[in-house]
Short mmCIF file of C-alpha atoms and ligand atoms in Angstrom, two decimals:
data_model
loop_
_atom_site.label_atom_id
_atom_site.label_comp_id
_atom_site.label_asym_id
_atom_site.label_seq_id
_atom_site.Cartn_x
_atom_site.Cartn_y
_atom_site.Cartn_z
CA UNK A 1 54.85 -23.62 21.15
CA UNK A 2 53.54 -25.14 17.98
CA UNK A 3 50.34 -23.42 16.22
CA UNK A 4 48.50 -25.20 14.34
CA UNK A 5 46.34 -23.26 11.11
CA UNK A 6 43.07 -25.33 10.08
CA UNK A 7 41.79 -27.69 12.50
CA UNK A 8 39.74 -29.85 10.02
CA UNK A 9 40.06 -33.75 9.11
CA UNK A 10 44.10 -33.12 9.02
CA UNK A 11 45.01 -30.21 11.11
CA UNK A 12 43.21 -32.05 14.46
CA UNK A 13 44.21 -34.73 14.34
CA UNK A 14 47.60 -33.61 13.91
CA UNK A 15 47.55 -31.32 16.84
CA UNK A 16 46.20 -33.84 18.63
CA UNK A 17 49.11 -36.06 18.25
CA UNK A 18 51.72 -33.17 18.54
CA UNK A 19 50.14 -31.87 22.44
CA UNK A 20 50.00 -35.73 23.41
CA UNK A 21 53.51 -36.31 22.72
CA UNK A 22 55.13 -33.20 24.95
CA UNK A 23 54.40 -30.76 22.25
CA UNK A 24 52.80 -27.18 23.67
CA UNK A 25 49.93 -26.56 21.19
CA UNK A 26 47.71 -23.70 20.72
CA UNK A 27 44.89 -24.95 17.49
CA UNK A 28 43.60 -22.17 16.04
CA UNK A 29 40.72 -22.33 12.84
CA UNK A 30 38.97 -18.83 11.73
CA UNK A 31 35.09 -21.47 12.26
CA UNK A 32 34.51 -20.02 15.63
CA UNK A 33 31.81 -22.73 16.13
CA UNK A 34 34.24 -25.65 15.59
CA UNK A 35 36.58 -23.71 18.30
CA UNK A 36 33.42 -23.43 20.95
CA UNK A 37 32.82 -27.29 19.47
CA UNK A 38 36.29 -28.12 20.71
CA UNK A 39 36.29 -26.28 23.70
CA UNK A 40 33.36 -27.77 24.86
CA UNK A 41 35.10 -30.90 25.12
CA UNK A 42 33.73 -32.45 21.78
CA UNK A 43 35.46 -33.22 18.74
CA UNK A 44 33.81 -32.67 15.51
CA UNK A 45 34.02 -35.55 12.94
CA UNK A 46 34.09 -39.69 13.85
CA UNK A 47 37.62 -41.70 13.56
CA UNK A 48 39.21 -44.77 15.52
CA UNK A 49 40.96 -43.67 18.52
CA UNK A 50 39.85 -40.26 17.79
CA UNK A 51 37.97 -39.11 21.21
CA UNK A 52 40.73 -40.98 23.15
CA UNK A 53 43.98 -39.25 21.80
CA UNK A 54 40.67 -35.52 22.52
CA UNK A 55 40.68 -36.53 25.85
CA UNK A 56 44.38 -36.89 26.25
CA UNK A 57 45.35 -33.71 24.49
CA UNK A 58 43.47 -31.77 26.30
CA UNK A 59 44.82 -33.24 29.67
CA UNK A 60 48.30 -32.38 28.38
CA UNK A 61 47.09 -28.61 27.97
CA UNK A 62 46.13 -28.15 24.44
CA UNK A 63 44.16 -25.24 23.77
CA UNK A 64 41.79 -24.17 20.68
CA UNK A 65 40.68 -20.35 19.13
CA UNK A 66 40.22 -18.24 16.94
CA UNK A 67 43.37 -16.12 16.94
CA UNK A 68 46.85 -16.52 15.43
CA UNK A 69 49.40 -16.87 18.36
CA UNK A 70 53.10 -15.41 18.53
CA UNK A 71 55.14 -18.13 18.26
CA UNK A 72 58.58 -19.83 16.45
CA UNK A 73 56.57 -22.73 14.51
CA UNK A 74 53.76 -22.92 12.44
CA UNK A 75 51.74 -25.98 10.72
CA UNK A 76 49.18 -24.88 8.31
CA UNK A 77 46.15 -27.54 7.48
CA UNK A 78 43.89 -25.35 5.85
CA UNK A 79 42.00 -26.79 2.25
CA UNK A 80 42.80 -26.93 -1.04
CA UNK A 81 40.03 -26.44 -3.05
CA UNK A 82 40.00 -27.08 -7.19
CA UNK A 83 38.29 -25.77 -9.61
CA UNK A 84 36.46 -28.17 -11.69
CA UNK A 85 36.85 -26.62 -15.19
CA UNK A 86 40.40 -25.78 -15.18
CA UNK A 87 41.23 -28.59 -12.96
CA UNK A 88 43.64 -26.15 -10.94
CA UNK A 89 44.37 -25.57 -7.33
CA UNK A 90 42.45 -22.99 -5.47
CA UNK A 91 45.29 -21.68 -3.24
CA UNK A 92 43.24 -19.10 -1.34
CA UNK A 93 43.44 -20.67 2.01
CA UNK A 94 46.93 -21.42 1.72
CA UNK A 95 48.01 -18.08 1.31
CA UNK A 96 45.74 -16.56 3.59
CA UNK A 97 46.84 -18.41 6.40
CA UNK A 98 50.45 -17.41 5.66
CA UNK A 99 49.64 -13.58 5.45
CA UNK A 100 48.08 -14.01 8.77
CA UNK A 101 50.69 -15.78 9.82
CA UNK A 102 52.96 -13.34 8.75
CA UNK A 103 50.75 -10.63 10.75
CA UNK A 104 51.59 -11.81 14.17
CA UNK A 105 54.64 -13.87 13.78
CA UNK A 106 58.51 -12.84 14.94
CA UNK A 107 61.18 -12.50 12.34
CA UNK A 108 62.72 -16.05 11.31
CA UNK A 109 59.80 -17.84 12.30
CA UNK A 110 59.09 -21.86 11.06
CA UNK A 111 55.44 -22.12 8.66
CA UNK A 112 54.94 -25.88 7.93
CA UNK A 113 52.41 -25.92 4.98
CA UNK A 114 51.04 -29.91 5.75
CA UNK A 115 47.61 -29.13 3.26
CA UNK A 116 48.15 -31.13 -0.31
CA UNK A 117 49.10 -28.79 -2.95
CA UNK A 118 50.38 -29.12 -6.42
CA UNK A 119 53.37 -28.89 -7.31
CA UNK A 120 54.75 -25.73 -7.79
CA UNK A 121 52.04 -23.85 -5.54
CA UNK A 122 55.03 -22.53 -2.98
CA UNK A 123 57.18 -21.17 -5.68
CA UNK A 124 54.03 -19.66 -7.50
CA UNK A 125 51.90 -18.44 -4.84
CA UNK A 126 52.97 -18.57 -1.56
CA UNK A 127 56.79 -17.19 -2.40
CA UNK A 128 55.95 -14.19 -3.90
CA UNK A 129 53.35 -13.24 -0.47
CA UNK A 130 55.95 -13.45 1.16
CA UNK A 131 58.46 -11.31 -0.78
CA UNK A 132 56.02 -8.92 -1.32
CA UNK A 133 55.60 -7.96 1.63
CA UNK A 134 59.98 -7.11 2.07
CA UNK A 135 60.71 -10.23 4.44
CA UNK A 136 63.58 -12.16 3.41
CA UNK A 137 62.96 -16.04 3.15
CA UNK A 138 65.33 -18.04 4.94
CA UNK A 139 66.02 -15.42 7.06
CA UNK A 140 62.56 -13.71 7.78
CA UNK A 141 60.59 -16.63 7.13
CA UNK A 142 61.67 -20.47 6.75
CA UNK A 143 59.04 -22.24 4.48
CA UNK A 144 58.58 -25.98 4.67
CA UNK A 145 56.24 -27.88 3.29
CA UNK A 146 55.21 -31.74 5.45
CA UNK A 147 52.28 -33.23 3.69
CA UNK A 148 49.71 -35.37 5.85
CA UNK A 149 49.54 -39.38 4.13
CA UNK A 150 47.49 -40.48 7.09
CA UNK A 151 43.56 -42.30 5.34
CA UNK A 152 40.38 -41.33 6.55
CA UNK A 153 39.40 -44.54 8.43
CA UNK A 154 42.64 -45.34 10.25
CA UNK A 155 43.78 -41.81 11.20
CA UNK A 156 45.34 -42.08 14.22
CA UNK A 157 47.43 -45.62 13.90
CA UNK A 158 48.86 -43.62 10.25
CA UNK A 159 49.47 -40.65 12.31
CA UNK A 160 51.90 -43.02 14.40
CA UNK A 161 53.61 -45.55 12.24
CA UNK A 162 53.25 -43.78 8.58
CA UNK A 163 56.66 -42.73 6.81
CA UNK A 164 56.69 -38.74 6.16
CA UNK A 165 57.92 -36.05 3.53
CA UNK A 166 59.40 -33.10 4.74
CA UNK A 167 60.44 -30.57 1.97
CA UNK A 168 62.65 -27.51 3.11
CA UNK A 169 64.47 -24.48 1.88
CA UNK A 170 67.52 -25.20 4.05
CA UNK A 171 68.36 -28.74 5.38
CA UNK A 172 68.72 -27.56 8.73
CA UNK A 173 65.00 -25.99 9.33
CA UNK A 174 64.15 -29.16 7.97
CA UNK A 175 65.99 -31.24 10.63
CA UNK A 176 64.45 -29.77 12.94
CA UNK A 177 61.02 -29.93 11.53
CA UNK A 178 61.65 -33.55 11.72
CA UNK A 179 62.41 -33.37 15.26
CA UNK A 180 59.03 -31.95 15.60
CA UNK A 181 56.95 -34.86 13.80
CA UNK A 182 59.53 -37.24 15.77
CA UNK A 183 57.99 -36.60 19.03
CA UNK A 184 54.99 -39.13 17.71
CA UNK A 185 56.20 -40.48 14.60
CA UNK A 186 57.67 -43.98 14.71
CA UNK A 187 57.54 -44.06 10.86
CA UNK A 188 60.86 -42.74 8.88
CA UNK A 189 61.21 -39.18 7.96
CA UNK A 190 62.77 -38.10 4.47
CA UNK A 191 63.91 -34.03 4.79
CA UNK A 192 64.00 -32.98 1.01
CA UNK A 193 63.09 -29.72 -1.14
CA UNK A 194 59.85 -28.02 -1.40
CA UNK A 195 59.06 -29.18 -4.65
CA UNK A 196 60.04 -32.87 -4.23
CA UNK A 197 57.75 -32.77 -1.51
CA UNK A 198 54.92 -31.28 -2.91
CA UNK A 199 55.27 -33.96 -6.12
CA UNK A 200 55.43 -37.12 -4.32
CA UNK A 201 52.22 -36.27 -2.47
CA UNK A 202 50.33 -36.12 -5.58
CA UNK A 203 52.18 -38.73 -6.83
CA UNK A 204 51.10 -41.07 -4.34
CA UNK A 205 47.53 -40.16 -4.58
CA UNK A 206 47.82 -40.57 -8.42
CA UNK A 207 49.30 -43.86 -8.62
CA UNK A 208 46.42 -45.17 -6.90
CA UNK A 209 43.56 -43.36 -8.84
CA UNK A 210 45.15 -44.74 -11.89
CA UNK A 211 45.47 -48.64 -9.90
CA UNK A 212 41.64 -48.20 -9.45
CA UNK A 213 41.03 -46.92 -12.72
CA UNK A 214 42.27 -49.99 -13.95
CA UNK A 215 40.17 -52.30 -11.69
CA UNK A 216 36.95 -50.19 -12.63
CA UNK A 217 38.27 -50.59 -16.31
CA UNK A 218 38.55 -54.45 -15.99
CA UNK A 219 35.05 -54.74 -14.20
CA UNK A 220 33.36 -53.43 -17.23
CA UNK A 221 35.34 -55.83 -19.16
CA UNK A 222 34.12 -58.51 -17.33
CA UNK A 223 30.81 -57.60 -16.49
CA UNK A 224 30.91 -57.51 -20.36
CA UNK A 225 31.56 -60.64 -21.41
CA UNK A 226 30.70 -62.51 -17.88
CA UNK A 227 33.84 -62.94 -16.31
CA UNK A 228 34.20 -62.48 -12.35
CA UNK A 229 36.33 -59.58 -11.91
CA UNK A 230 37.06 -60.35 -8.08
CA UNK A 231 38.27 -63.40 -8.75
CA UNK A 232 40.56 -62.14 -11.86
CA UNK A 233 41.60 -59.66 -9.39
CA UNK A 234 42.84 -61.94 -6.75
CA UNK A 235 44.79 -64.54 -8.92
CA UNK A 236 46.31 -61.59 -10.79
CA UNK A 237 47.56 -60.62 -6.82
CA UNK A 238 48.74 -63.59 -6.56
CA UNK A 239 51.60 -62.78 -9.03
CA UNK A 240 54.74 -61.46 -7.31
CA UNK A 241 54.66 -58.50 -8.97
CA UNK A 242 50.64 -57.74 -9.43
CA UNK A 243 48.42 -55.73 -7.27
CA UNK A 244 45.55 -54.70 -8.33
CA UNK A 245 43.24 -52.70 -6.19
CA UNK A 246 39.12 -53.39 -6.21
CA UNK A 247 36.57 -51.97 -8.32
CA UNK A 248 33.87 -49.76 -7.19
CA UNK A 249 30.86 -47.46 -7.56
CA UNK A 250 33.40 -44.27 -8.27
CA UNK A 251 36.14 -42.56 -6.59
CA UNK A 252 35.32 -40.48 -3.66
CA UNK A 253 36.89 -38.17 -0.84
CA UNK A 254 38.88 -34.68 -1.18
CA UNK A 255 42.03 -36.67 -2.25
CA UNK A 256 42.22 -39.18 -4.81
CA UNK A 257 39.63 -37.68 -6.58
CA UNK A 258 41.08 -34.44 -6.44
CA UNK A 259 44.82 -34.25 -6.45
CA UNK A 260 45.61 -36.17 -9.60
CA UNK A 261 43.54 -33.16 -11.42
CA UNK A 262 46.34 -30.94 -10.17
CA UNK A 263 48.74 -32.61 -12.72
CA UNK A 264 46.19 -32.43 -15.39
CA UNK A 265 45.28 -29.06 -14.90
CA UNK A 266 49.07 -28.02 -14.82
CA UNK A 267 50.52 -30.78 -17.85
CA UNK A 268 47.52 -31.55 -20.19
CA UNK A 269 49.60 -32.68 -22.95
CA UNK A 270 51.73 -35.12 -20.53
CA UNK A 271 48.90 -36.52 -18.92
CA UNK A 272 47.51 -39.11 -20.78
CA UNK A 273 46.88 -41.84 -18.80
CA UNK A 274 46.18 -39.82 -15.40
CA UNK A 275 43.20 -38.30 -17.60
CA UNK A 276 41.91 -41.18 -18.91
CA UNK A 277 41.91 -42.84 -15.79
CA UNK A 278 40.25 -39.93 -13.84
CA UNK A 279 37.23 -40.42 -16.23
CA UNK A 280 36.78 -43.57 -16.31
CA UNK A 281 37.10 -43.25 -12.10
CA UNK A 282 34.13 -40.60 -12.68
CA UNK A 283 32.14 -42.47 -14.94
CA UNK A 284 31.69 -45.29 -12.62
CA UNK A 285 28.79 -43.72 -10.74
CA UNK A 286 26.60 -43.14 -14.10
CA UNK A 287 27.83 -46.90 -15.19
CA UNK A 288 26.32 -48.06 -11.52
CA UNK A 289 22.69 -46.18 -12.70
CA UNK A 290 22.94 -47.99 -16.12
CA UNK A 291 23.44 -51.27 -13.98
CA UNK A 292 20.38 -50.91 -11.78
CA UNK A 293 18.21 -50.51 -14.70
CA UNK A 294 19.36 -53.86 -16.43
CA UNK A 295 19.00 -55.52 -12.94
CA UNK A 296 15.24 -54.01 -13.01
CA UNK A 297 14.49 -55.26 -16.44
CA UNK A 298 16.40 -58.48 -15.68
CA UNK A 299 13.71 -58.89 -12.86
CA UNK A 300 10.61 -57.48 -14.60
CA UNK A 301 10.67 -54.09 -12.03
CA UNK A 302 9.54 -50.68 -13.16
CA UNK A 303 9.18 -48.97 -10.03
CA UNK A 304 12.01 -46.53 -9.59
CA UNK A 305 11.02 -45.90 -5.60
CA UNK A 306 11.29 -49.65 -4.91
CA UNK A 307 15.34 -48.97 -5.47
CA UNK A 308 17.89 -48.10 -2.80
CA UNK A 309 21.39 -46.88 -2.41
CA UNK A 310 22.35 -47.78 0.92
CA UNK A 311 25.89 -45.88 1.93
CA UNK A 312 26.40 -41.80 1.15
CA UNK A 313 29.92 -41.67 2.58
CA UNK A 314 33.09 -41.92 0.23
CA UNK A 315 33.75 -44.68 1.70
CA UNK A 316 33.63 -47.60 4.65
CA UNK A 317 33.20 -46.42 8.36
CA UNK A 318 33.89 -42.79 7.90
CA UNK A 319 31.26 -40.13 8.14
CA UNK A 320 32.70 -37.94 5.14
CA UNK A 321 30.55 -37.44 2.21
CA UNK A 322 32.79 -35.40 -0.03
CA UNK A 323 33.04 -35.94 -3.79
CA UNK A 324 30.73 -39.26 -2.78
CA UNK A 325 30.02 -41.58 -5.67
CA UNK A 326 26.05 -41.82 -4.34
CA UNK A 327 25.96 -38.00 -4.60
CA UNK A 328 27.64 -38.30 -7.62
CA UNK A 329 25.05 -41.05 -8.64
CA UNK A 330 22.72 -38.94 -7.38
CA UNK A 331 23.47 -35.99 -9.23
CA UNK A 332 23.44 -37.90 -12.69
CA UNK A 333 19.99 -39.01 -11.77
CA UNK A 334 18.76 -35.71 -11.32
CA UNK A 335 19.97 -34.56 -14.52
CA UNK A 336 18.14 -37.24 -16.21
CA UNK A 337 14.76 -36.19 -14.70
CA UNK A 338 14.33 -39.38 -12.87
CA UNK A 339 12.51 -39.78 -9.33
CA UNK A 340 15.16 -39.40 -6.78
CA UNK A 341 16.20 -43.10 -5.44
CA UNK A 342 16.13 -44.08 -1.67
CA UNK A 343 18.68 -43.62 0.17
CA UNK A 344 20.36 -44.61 3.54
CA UNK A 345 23.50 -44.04 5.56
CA UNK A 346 24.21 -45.67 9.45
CA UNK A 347 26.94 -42.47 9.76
CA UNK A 348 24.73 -39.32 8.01
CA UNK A 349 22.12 -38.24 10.88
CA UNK A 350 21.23 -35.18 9.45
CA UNK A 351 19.09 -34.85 5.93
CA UNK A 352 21.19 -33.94 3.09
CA UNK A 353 19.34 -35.73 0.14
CA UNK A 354 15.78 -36.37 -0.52
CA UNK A 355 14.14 -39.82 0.24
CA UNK A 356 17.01 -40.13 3.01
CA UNK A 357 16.04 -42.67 5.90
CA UNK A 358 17.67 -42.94 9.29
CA UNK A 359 16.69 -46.52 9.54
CA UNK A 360 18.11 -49.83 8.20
CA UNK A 361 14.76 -51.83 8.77
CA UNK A 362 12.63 -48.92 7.40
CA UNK A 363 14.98 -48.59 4.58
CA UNK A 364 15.01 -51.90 3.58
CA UNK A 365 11.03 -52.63 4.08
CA UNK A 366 10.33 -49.38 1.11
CA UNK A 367 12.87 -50.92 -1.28
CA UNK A 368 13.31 -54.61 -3.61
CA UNK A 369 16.96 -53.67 -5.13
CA UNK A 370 19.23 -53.05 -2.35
CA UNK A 371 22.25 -50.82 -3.98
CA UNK A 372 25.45 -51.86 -1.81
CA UNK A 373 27.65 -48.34 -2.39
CA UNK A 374 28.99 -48.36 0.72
CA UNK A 375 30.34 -51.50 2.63
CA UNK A 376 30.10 -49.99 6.34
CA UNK A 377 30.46 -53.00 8.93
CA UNK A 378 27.06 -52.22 9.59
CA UNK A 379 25.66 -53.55 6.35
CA UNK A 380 28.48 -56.39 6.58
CA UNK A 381 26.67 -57.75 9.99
CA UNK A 382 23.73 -57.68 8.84
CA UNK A 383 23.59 -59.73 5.58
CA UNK A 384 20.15 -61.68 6.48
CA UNK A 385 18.22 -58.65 6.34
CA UNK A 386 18.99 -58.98 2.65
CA UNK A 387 17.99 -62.75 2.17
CA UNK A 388 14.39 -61.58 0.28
CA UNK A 389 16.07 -58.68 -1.51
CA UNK A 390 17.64 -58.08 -5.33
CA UNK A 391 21.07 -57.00 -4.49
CA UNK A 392 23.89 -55.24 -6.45
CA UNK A 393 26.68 -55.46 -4.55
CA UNK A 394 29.31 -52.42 -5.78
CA UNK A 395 31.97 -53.41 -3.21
CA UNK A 396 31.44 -57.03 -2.92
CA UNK A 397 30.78 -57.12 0.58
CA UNK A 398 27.87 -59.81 0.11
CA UNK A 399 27.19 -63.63 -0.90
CA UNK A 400 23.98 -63.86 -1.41
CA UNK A 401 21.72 -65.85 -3.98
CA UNK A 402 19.96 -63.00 -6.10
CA UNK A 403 23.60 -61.00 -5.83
CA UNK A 404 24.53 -58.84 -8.91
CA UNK A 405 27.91 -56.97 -9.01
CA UNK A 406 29.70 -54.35 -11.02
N1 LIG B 501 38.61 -47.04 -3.68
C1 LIG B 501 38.24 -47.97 -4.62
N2 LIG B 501 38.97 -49.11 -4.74
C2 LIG B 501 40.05 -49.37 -3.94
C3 LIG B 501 40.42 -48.39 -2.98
C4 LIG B 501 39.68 -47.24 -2.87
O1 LIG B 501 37.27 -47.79 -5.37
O2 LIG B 501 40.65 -50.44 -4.09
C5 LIG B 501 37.85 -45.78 -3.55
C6 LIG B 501 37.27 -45.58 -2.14
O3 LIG B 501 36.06 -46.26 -1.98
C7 LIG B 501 37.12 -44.07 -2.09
C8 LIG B 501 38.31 -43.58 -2.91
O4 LIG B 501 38.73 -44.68 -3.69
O5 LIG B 501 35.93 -43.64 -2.71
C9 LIG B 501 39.48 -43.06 -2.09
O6 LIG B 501 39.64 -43.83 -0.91
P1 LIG B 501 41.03 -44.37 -0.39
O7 LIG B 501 40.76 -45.19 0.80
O8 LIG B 501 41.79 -45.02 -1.48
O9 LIG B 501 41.87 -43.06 -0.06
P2 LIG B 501 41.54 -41.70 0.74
O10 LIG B 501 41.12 -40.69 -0.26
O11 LIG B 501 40.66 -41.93 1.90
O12 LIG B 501 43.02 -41.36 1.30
C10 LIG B 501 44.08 -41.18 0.37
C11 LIG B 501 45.31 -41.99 0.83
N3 LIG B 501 46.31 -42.01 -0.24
C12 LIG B 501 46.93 -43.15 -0.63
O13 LIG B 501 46.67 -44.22 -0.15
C13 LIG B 501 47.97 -43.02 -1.67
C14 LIG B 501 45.89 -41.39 2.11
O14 LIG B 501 47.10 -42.05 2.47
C15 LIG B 501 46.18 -39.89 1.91
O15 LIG B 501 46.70 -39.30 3.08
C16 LIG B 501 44.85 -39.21 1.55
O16 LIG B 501 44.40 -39.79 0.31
C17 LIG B 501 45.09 -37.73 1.40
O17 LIG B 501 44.73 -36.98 2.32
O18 LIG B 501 45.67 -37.30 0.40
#
């Protein structure tokens, strides 16, 4: 029986996946209200395919609480915080779910660590739990370390066809660690060490922070001297060997706006360009503010409350909000004293800024400049509603006559 630690954005899914595919699964996560939430049938955030591969777990016997369970195998999906100032990993989680672990499980048990951490955290942190406490590792305890790559937005297709890392003390726990993730993965399945694991992870996440970096960077150039960025962008791709990714209001979610801090936090003097990028990634949503009020002088408006951000999420068709560049946006806006803009979201229901609305019409009736953060389908099928309105379009989901972008 497999037990999976953490049952968040990861950890579910991934149990999911693992009971569907023959696996006997027992998810456990210390939120007692996401466990009644799951045993009452429901899952707890919104994803393609997501309620389906629910519904066919749970036929297949997969079960959800509170408590630890005696078993061989492990996966751990807990978070990995950072702290802002020092840029480091918060590895509470990570090692508390271990020493629980540890608390129930039999003697040369598996513990598959699949939360992101930076390099080095196992050898730092989670080690020296272990040894502490007298258990021998490799004997007592086999440590692996399998981090997720599946994105937010197509969860369950990455789930199935992505290519995975598995790090491991001893080849042969990996192996069969692999096995596991074979049972659903159709993707290929490296078995390396800890560390290499734990590095390309970041890695990956950090070449593409610094790939948008660079598009934000060229937008400003452009925007600067009146150049179309998008269409720079797409002749560039057209080069064998180019590819540049898009633009946009700021870098959101818990990963690419996190993880490439881990390096910087643990190398600042070898981390040039992965710092530079990372600001100019977080100065994007104070370079969107200075945008809308050129676009309001531009067209003579001085009315703050007639502007709206519609989107809150990180990004397109997912309901996360984490690190979001609107709250981010938001945030700025507050510090400068101004009046709070409008704001909408199709996939936020519940009120987490002021002047939030629930309703696209009602939205767009209060408001003149229409701030595209987000490009959600929803706003993509309906472009007419924004015919009459001033537009600055941060994703270039729009073609529309009085369009501004970046
Ligand atoms: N973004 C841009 N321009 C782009 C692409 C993205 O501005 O061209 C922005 C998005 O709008 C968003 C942020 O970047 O705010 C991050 O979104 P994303 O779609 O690039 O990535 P995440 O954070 O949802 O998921 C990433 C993925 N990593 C890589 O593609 C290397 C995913 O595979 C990882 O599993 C995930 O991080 C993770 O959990 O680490």
């Amino acid at each position: 029986m497999i037990n999976i630690i953490g049952l968040g954005y990861i950890g579910l899914p991934t149990a999911l996946m693992l009971a569907s595919h023959g696996q006997k699964v027992v998810g456990t996560d210390y939120n007692s209200d996401l466990v009644t939430t799951l045993n009452a049938g429901k899952t707890t955030f919104k994803e393609d395919g997501l309620d389906e591969l629910f519904q066919k777990a749970l036929d297949d016997g997969i079960t959800f609480t509170s408590e630890y369970q005696v078993t061989d195998t492990y996966i751990v999906s807990v978070p990995t915080p950072y702290d802002k100032f020092s840029k480091k990993i918060d590895p509470s989680y990570v090692i508390s779910a271990v020493k629980d672990v540890m608390n129930v499980c039999p003697k040369g048990a598996i513990v598959v660590i699949e939360s992101t951490v930076s390099p080095g955290t196992i050898d730092k942190y989670v080690r020296p739990e272990i040894e502490n406490k007298g258990w021998k590792l490799g004997e007592d305890i086999h440590l692996v370390h399998a981090p997720e790559r599946i994105i937010p937005g197509n969860m369950v297709y990455e789930l199935l066809h992505n290519n995975r890392t598995i790090g491991a003390d001893d080849k042969s726990v990996g192996e069969k660690v692999k096995e596991i993730y074979s049972s659903f993965c159709q993707g290929d399945i490296v078995v390396t060490d800890i560390r290499t694991a734990e590095m390309t992870k970041v890695v990956e996440n950090t070449f593409r922070a610094v790939n948008i970096a660079f598009a934000n960077e060229l937008a400003k150039i452009c925007h600067h001297d009146n150049m179309d960025v998008y269409e720079i962008i797409k002749i560039c791709n057209m080069h064998p060997r180019v590819n540049i990714l898009q633009p946009g209001p700021g870098v959101g979610g818990h990963c690419i706006s996190v993880d490439p801090w881990f390096l910087v936090g643990d190398y600042p003097s070898l981390t040039k360009v992965i710092n530079e990028s990372m600001q100019v990634n977080d100065s994007m949503p104070e370079y969107v503010l200075n945008r809308i009020h050129e676009i309001m002088q531009d067209n003579n408006m001085t009315d703050l409350s007639r502007v709206g951000l519609y989107g809150l999420t990180y990004k397109e068709n997912v309901d996360d909000c984490r690190e979001s560049p609107t709250l981010q946006l938001l945030e700025n806006q507050k510090r400068h004293l101004a009046q709070p803009l409008k704001v909408y979201d199709p996939f936020i229901k519940k009120d987490i800024v002021d002047n939030q609305y629930h309703n696209l019409d009602e939205f767009l009736n209060d408001i003149d400049l229409v701030v595209i953060m987000v490009g959600h389908n929803e706003i993509r099928e309906n472009m007419d509603k924004l015919m009459s309105k001033i537009v600055l379009d941060t994703r270039k989901v729009c073609d529309l006559p009085k369009k501004y972008s970046l």
